[in-house]
mmCIF file of C-alpha atoms and ligand atoms in Angstrom:
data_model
loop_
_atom_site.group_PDB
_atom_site.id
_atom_site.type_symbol
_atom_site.label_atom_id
_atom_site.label_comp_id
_atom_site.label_asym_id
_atom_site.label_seq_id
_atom_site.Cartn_x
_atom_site.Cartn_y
_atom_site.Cartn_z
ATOM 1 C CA UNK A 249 79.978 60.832 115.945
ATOM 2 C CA UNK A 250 80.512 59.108 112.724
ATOM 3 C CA UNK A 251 82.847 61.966 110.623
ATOM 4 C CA UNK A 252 84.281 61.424 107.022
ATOM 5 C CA UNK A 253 87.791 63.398 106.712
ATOM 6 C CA UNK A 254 89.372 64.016 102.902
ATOM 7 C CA UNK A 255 93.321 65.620 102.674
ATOM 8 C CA UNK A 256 95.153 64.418 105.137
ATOM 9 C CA UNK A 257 98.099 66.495 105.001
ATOM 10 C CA UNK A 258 100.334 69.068 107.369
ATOM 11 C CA UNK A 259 96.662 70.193 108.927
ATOM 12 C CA UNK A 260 94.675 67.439 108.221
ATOM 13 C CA UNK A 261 96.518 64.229 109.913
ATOM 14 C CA UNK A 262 97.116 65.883 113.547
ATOM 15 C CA UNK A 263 93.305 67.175 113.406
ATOM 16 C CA UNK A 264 92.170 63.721 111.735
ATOM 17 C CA UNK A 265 93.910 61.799 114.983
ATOM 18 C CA UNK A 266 92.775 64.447 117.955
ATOM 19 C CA UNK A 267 89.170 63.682 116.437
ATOM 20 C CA UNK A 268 89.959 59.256 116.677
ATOM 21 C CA UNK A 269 91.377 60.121 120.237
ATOM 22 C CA UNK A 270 88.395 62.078 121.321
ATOM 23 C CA UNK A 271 86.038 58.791 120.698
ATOM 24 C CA UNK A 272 85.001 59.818 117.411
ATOM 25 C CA UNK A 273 84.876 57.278 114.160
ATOM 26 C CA UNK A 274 86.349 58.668 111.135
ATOM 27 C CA UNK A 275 86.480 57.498 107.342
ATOM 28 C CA UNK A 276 89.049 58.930 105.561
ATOM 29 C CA UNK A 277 90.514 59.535 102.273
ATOM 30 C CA UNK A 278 93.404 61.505 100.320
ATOM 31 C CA UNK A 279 95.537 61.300 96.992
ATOM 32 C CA UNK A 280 98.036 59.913 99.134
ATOM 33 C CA UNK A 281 98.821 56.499 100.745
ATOM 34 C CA UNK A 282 101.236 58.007 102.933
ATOM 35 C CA UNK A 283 98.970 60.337 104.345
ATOM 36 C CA UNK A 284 96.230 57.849 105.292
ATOM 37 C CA UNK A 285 98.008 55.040 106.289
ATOM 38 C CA UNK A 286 98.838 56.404 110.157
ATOM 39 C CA UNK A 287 94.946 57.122 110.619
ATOM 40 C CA UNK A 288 94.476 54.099 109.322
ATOM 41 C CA UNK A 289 96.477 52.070 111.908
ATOM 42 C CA UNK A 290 94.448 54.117 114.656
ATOM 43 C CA UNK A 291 91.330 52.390 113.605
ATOM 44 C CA UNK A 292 89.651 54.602 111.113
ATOM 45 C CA UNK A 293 87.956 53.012 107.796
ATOM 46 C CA UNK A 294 89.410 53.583 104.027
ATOM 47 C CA UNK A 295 87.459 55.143 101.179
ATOM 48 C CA UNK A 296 88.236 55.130 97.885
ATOM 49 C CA UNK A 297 87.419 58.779 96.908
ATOM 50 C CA UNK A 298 85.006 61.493 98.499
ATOM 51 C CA UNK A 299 81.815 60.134 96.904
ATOM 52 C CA UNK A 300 82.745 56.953 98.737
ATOM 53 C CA UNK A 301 83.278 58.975 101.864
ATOM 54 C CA UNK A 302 80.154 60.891 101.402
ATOM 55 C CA UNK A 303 77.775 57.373 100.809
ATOM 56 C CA UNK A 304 79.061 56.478 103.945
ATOM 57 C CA UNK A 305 78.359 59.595 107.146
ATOM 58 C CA UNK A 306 76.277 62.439 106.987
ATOM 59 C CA UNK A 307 79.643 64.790 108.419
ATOM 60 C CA UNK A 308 82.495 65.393 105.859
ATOM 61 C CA UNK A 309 85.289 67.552 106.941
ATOM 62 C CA UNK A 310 87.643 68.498 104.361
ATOM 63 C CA UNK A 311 91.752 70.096 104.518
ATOM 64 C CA UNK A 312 92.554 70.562 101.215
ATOM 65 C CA UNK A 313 95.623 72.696 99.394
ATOM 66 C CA UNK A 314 93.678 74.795 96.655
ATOM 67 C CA UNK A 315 90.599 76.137 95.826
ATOM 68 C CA UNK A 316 90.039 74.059 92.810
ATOM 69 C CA UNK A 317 90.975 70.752 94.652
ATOM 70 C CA UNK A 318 88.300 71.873 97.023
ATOM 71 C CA UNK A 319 85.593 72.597 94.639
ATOM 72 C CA UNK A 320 86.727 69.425 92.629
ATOM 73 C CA UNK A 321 86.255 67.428 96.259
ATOM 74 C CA UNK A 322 83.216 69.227 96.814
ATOM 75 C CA UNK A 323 81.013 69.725 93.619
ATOM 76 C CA UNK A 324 83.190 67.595 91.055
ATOM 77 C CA UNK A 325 82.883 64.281 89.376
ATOM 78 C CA UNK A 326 83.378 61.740 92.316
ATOM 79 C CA UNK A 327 82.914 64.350 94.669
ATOM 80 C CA UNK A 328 81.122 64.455 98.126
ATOM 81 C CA UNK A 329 77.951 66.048 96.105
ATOM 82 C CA UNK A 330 76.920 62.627 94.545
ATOM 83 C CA UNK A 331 77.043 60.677 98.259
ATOM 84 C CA UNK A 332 74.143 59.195 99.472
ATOM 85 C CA UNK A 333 74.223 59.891 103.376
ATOM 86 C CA UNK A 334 75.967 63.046 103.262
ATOM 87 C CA UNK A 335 73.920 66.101 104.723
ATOM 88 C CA UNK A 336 76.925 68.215 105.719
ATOM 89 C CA UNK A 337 80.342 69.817 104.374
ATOM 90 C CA UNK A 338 82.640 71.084 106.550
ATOM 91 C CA UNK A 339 85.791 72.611 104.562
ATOM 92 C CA UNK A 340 88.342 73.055 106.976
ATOM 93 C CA UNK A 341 90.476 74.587 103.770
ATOM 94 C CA UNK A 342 91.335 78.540 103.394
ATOM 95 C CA UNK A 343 89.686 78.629 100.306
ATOM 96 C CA UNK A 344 88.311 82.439 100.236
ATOM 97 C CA UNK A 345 84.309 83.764 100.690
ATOM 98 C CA UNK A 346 83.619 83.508 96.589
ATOM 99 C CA UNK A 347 84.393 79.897 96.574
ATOM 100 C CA UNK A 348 83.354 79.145 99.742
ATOM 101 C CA UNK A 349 79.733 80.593 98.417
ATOM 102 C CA UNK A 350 80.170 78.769 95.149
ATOM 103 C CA UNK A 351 80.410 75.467 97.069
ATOM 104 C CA UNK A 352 77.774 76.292 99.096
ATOM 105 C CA UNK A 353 75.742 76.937 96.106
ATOM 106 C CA UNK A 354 76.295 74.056 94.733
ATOM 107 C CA UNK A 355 75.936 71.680 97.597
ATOM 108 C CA UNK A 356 72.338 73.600 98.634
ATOM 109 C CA UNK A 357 71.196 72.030 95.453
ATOM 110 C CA UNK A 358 71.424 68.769 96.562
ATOM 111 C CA UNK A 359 70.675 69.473 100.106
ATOM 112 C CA UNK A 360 73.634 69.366 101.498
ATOM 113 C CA UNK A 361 74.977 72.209 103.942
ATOM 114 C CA UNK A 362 78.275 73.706 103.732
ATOM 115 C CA UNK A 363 79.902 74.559 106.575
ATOM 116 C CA UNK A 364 82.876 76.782 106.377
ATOM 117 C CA UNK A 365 85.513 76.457 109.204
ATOM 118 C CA UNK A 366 88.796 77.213 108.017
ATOM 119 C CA UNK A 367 91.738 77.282 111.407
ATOM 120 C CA UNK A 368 94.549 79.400 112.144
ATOM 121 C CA UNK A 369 97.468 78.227 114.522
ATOM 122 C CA UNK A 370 99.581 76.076 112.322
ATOM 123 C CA UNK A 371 100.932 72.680 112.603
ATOM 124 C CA UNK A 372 101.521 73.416 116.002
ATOM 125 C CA UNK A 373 98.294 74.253 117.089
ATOM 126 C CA UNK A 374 96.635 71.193 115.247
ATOM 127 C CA UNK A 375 98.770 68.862 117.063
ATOM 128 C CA UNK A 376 97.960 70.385 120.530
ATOM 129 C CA UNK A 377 93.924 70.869 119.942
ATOM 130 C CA UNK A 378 94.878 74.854 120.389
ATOM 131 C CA UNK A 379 93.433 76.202 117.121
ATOM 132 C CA UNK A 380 90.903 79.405 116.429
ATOM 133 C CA UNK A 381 87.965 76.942 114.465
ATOM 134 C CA UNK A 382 86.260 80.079 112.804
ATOM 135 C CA UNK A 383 83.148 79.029 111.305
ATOM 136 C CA UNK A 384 79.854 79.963 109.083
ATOM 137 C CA UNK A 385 76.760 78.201 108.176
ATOM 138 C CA UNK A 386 73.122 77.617 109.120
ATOM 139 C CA UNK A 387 72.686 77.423 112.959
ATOM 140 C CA UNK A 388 71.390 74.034 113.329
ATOM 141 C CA UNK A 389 74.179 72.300 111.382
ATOM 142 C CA UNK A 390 76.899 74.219 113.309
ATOM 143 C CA UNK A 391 75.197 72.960 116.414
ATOM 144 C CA UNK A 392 75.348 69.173 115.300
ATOM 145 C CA UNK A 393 79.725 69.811 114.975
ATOM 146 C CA UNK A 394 80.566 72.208 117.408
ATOM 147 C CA UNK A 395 81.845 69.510 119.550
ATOM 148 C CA UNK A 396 83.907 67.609 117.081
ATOM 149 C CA UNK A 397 85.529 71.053 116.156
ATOM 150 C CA UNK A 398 86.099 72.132 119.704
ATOM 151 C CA UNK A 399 88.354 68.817 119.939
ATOM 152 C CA UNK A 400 90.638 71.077 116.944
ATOM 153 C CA UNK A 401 90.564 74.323 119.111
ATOM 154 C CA UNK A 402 88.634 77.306 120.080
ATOM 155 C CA UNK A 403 85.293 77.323 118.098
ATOM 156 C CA UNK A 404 84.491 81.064 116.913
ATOM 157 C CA UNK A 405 80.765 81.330 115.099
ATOM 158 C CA UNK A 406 81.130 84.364 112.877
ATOM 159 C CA UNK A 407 77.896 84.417 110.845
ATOM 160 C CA UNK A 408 75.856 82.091 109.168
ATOM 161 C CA UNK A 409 75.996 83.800 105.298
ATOM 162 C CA UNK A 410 78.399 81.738 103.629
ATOM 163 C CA UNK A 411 81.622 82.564 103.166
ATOM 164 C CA UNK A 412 82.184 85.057 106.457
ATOM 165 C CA UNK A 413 84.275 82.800 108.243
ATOM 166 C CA UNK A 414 86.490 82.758 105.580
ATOM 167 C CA UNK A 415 87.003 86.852 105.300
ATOM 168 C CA UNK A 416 87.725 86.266 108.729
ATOM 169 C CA UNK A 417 90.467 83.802 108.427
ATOM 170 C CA UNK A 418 91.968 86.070 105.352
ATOM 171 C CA UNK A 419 91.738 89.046 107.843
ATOM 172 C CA UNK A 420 93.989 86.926 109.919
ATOM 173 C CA UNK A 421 96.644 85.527 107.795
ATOM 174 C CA UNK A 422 97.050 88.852 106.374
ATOM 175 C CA UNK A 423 97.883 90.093 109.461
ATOM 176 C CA UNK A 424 100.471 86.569 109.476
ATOM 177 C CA UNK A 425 101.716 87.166 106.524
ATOM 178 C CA UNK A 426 102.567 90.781 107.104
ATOM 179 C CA UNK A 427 104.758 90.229 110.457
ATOM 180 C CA UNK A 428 106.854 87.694 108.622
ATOM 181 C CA UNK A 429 107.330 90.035 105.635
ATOM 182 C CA UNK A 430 108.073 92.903 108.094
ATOM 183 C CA UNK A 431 109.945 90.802 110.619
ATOM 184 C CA UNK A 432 112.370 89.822 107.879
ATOM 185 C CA UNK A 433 113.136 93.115 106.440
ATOM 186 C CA UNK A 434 113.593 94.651 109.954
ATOM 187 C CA UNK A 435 116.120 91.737 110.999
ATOM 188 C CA UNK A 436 118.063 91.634 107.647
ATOM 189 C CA UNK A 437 118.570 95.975 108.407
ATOM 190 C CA UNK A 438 120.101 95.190 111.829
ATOM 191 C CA UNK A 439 122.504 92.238 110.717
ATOM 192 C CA UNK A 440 123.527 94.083 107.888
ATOM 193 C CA UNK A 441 124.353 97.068 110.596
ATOM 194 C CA UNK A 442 126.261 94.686 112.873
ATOM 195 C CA UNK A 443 123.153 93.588 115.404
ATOM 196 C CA UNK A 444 123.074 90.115 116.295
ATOM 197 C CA UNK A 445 119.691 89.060 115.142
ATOM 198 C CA UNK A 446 119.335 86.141 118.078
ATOM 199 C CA UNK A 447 119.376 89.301 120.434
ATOM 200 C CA UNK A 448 117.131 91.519 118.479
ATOM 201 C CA UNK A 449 114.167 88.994 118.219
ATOM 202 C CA UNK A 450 114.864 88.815 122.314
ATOM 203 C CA UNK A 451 114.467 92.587 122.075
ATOM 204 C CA UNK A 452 111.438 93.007 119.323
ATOM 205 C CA UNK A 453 109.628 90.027 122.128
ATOM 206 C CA UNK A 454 110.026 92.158 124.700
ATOM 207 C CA UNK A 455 108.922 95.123 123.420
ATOM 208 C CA UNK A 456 106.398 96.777 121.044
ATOM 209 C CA UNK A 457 107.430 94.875 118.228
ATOM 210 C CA UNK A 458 106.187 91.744 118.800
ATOM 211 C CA UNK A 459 104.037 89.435 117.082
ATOM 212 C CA UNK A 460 104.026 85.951 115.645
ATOM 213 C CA UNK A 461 106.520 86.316 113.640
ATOM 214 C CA UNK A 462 108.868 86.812 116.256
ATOM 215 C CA UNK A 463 107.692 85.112 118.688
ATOM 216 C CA UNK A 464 107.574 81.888 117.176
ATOM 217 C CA UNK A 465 108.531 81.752 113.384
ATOM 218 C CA UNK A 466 111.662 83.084 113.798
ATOM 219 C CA UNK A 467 113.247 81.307 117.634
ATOM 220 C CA UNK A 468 112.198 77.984 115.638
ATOM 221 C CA UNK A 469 112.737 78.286 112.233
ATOM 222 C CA UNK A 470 114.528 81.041 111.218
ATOM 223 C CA UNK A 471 117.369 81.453 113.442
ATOM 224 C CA UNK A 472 118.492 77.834 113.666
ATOM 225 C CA UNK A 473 118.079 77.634 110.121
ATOM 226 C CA UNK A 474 115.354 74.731 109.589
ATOM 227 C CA UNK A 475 112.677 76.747 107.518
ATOM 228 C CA UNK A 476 110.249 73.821 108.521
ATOM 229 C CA UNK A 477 107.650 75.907 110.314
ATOM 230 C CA UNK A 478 104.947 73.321 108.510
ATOM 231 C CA UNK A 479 103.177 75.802 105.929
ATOM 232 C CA UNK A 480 104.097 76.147 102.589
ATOM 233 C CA UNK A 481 104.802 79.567 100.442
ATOM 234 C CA UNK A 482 102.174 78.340 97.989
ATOM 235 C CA UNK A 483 99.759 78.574 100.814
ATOM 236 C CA UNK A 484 100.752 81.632 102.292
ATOM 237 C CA UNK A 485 100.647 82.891 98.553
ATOM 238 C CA UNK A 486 96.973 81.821 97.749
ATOM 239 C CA UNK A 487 95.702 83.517 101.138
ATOM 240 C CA UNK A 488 97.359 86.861 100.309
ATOM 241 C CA UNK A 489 96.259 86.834 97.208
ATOM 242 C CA UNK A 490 92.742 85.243 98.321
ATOM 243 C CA UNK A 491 92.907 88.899 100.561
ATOM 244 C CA UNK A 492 93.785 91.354 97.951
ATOM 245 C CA UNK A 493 90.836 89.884 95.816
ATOM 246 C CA UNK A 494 88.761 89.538 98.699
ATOM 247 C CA UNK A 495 89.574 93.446 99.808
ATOM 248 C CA UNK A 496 89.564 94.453 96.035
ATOM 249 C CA UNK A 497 86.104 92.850 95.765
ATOM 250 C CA UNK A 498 84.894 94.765 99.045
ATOM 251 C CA UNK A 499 85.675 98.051 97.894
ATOM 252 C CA UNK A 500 88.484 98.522 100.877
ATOM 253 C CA UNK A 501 91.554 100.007 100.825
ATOM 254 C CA UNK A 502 94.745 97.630 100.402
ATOM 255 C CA UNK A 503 97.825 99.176 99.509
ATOM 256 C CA UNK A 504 99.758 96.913 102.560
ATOM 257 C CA UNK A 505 97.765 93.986 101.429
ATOM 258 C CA UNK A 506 99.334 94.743 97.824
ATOM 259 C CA UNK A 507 102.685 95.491 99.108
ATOM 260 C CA UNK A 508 103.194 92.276 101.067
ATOM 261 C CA UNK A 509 101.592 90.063 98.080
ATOM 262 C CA UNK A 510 104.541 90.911 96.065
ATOM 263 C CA UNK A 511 107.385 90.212 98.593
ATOM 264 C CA UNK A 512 105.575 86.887 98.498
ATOM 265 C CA UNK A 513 104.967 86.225 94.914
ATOM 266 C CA UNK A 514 108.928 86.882 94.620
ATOM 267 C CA UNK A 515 109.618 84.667 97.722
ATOM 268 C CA UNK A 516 107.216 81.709 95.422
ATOM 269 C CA UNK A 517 109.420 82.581 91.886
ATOM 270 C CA UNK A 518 112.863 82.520 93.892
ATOM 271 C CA UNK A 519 112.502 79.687 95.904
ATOM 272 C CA UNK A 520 109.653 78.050 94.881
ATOM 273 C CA UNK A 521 106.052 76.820 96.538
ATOM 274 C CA UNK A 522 106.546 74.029 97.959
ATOM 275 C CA UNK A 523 109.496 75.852 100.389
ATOM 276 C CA UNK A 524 108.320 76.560 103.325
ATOM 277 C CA UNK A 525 106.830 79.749 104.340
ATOM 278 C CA UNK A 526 109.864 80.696 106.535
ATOM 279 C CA UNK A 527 111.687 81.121 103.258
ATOM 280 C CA UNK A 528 110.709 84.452 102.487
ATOM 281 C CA UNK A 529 113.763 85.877 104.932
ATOM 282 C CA UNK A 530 116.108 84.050 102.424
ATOM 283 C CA UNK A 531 114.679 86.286 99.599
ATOM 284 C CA UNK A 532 115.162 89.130 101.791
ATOM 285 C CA UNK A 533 118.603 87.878 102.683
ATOM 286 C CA UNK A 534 119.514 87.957 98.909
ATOM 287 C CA UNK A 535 118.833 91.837 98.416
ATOM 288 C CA UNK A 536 120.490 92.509 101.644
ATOM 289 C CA UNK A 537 123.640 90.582 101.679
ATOM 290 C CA UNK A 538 123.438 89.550 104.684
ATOM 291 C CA UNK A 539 122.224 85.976 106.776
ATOM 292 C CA UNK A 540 119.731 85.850 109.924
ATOM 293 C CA UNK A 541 120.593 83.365 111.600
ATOM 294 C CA UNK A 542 123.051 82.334 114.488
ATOM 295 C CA UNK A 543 126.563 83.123 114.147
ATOM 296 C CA UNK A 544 128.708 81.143 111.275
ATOM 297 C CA UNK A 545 125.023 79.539 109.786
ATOM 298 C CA UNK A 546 124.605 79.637 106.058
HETATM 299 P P1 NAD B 732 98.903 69.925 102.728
HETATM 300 O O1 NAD B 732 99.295 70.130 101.304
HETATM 301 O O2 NAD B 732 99.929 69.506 103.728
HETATM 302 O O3 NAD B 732 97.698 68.849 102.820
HETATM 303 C C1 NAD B 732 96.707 68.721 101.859
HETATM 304 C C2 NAD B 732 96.357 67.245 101.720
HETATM 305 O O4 NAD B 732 95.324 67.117 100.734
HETATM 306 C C3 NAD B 732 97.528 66.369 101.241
HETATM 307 O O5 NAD B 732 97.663 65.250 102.096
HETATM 308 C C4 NAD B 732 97.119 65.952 99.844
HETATM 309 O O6 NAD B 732 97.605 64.672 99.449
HETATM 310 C C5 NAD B 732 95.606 65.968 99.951
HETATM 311 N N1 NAD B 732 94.927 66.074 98.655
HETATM 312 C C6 NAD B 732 95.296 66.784 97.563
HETATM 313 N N2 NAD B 732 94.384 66.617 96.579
HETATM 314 C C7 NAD B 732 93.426 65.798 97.070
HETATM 315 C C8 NAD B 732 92.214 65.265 96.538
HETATM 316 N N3 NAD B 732 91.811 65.555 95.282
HETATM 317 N N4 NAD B 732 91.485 64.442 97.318
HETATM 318 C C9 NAD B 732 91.889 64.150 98.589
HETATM 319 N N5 NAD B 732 93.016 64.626 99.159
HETATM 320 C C10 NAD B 732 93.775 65.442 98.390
HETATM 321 O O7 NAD B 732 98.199 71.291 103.180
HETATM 322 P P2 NAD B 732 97.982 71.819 104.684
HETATM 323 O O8 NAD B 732 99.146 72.642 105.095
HETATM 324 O O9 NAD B 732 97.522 70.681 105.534
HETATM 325 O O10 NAD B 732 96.766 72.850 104.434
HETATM 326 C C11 NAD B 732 95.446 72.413 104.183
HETATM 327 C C12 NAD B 732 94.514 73.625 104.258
HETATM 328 O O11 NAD B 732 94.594 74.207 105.563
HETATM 329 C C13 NAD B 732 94.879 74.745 103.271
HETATM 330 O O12 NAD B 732 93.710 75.342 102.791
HETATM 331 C C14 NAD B 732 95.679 75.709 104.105
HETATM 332 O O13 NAD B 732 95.615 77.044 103.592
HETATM 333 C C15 NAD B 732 94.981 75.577 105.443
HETATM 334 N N6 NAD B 732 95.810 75.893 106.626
HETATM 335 C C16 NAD B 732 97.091 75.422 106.735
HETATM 336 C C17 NAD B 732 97.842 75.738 107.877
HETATM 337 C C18 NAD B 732 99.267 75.249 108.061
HETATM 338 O O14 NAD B 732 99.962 75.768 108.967
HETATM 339 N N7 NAD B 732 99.753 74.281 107.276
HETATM 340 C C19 NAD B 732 97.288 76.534 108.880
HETATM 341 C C20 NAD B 732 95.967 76.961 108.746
HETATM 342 C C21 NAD B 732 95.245 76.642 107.607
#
């Protein structure tokens, strides 16, 4: 099918290509030369903003870093709102259920369905087509892109209110965000008591212990020392956040949720957002006085 794609980023490119190698035809757009120029070369057309995207197919998908870049995309001047063939928006962003049902708002206005279908499985998992697609929205219009979004992953309908897919995905990266918060205080304790940390994530894998964090965050980017896991703390930062207020909003207890936001609002003041997310063990490193990594790293 004929699919528009806008932010073309960490997320964006691998899921922009698996949809050009599964047959579809894509026009795409970001900010960024950089980032279009690849899809580009594998035959997809240019546009010159999102408006020009949305004049030109009825499907937009979006991957976008914040929620006002998506509601700017979305509902803003130039935006996908004022395109003539447009009749569907499917934000592929972690952008939270309020803005998710602003946008949708919005769009209903002019007719236009939004589709939320924000992904967890990182960089990784965009690249290989192994993704959980969660999505929300009206029935018939979930229908028309299951297909395309299956080429991304695992397609999970949650609901069709606006919005529920992404509780779901905060849910999720809660969850995320915790083991790598926990992971890296429970490491930094056993270094700093003489463990070797390579032989404690074996351990923690093996056991009860395990979880993401472990079992992939740290083997590839913690202990050899990279920190280029492919997500940045300013977007591990906005979905922990995006949880507390979501929680907060719900009326549900979140006293962890609360907890691990601040280990991650210090992680973005110490070493900045555009780190990536592995850096939060280096913040933890810094109270403990030790390193995690393999012997002699820095
Ligand atoms: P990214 O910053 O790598 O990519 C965002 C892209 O959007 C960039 O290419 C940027 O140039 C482009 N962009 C910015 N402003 C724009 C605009 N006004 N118009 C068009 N393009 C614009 O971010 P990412 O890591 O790819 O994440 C994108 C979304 O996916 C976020 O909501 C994030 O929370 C979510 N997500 C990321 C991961 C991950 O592992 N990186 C995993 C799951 C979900």
């Amino acid at each position: 099918m004929d699919i528009g794609f806008i932010g073309l980023g960490n997320m964006g490119q691998p899921m922009a290509r698996r949809l050009i190698e599964a047959g579809h035809t894509l026009v795409v757009y970001d900010t960024r030369n950089d980032a279009v120029a690849p899809l580009v070369a594998l035959g997809a057309k240019l546009a010159s903003s999102p408006q020009d995207v949305a004049d030109r197919v009825e499907t937009v998908m979006a991957s976008l870093p914040s929620l006002q870049i998506s509601a700017k995309v979305a509902t803003g001047e130039g935006g996908v709102i004022h395109g003539k063939r447009i009749k569907r928006f499917v934000d592929l962003s972690t952008t939270g259920s309020r803005v998710a049902a602003e946008i949708s708002a919005a769009l209903a206005k002019k007719n236009i369905v939004q589709i939320d279908s924000p992904v967890s499985g990182g960089v990784g998992g965009a690249n290989k087509g192994t993704l959980a697609v969660m999505v929300s929205g009206p029935q018939a219009d979930i229908d028309v892109v299951k297909d395309a979004l299956s080429v991304f992953g695992k397609v999970f309908v949650i609901g069709h209110k606006p919005g529920m897919a992404q509780t779901m995905k905060l849910a999720n990266n809660f969850l995320s965000a915790t083991a790598m918060a926990a992971t890296s205080e429970a490491v930094a304790m056993g270094v700093k008591a003489g463990l070797d940390p390579a032989v404690m994530i074996d351990v923690i894998n093996a056991g009860s212990g395990r979880t993401t964090a472990s079992d992939g965050k740290f083997p590839q980017a913690v202990l050899p020392r990279t920190f280029n896991y492919g997500f940045t703390t300013a977007l591990m930062l906005k979905d922990v956040r995006l949880c507390v207020e979501e929680s907060k909003t719900l009326g549900t207890p979140n006293d962890v949720m609360s907890a691990v936001l601040d280990q991650w609002e210090l992680t973005n003041t110490e070493f900045g957002g555009d780190t990536d997310f592995t850096a939060i063990v280096k913040m933890i490193e810094r109270r403990a006085g030790v390193i995690v990594g393999k012997a002699g790293s820095k």
